[in-house]
Amino acid sequence: MAGTDSKIISYAELKALVGKSKDLVLVDVRTKEEVDKGRIPGSVNIPLDTVDAALSLEPEKFKAKYGATKPALDAPELVFYCQMGRRGGMATDKAVKLGYVNARNYAGAYSEWSMKEGK
């Protein structure tokens, strides 16, 4: 499926954005317990089972709850990730269904990130 491939971001692509792109909205869809063990810098934790509700919130409520600006539907760099890649893909699909045209999944997920970052 060619459509799905465009919804993936690689480690190298993400690494180039983290800490450098003001447009990057990085969403960690793991549980709080997982996030407490480590996360990608600058990410916002929105557990997978709350992604639909979170992305449906009014911008002010989103900001109050997550301490981050709610991404616009056409946000150029909206990336989801989890521990192994599966939940990030599910979150990306949910976001796309809600109208987030550029949502992507970091398929390498936190397991790849922590390995490459030596954490």
XYZ file of C-alpha atoms in Angstrom:
119
model
C 0.000 0.000 0.000
C 1.738 3.127 -1.224
C -0.516 5.400 0.826
C 0.731 3.992 4.108
C 4.416 4.357 3.229
C 4.189 8.135 3.042
C 2.911 8.121 6.609
C 6.216 6.820 8.017
C 9.139 8.946 9.195
C 12.608 7.480 9.659
C 15.004 7.933 12.563
C 17.252 10.175 10.425
C 14.329 12.369 9.346
C 13.038 12.692 12.900
C 16.520 13.312 14.323
C 16.871 16.221 11.875
C 13.671 17.783 13.266
C 13.964 17.196 17.030
C 15.164 20.344 18.737
C 15.501 22.179 15.429
C 12.041 22.495 13.901
C 9.581 24.861 15.528
C 6.810 23.108 13.556
C 7.442 19.641 14.957
C 4.633 18.231 17.095
C 5.900 14.925 18.492
C 3.300 12.785 20.259
C 4.274 9.862 22.489
C 1.267 7.510 22.618
C 2.729 5.152 25.231
C 1.454 4.835 28.795
C 2.705 7.200 31.485
C 4.651 4.306 33.041
C 6.521 3.751 29.769
C 7.196 7.465 29.295
C 8.613 7.736 32.819
C 11.408 5.369 31.736
C 12.478 7.702 28.925
C 11.143 9.658 25.977
C 12.192 11.592 22.905
C 12.944 15.210 23.912
C 10.108 17.648 23.308
C 7.403 15.023 22.954
C 3.899 15.338 24.370
C 2.426 12.257 26.052
C -1.073 11.444 24.774
C -1.759 7.729 25.451
C -3.170 5.882 22.430
C -6.627 5.342 23.933
C -7.021 9.120 24.400
C -5.703 10.296 20.997
C -9.171 10.695 19.412
C -10.466 12.691 22.374
C -7.282 14.793 22.648
C -7.248 15.763 18.972
C -10.947 16.618 19.194
C -10.456 19.074 22.087
C -10.746 22.829 21.696
C -7.230 24.343 21.355
C -7.433 26.020 24.810
C -8.454 22.772 26.517
C -5.718 20.851 24.693
C -3.111 23.381 25.840
C -4.389 23.261 29.428
C -4.332 19.465 29.526
C -1.100 18.727 27.668
C 0.910 21.923 28.081
C 1.393 22.146 24.328
C -0.263 23.923 21.428
C -2.822 21.755 19.637
C -1.565 20.961 16.133
C -3.488 22.447 13.208
C -5.109 19.994 10.778
C -2.448 20.938 8.234
C 0.440 20.885 10.743
C 3.452 20.104 8.534
C 5.295 17.936 11.047
C 2.952 15.886 13.227
C 4.676 12.680 14.331
C 3.404 9.884 16.577
C 5.520 7.219 18.225
C 5.239 4.416 20.757
C 7.605 1.710 22.018
C 7.743 -0.625 19.005
C 5.785 1.117 16.214
C 2.334 -0.484 16.246
C 0.500 1.985 18.508
C 2.155 4.899 16.728
C 0.707 3.579 13.466
C -2.747 3.270 15.026
C -2.518 6.834 16.372
C -1.408 8.097 12.945
C -4.442 6.418 11.340
C -6.740 8.027 13.923
C -5.224 11.456 13.259
C -5.581 11.037 9.485
C -9.256 10.099 9.921
C -9.704 13.298 11.954
C -8.256 15.320 9.061
C -4.578 15.634 9.986
C -3.201 15.430 6.463
C 0.508 15.211 7.320
C 0.381 12.886 10.342
C 3.230 10.356 10.330
C 4.374 7.445 12.451
C 7.949 7.077 13.618
C 7.923 3.341 12.961
C 11.326 2.747 14.552
C 9.681 4.008 17.742
C 11.293 4.611 21.099
C 13.101 1.262 21.001
C 15.110 2.383 17.945
C 15.547 5.949 19.236
C 16.941 4.838 22.606
C 19.262 2.323 20.921
C 20.645 4.884 18.448
C 20.891 7.579 21.109
C 22.672 5.182 23.443
C 20.165 5.601 26.275
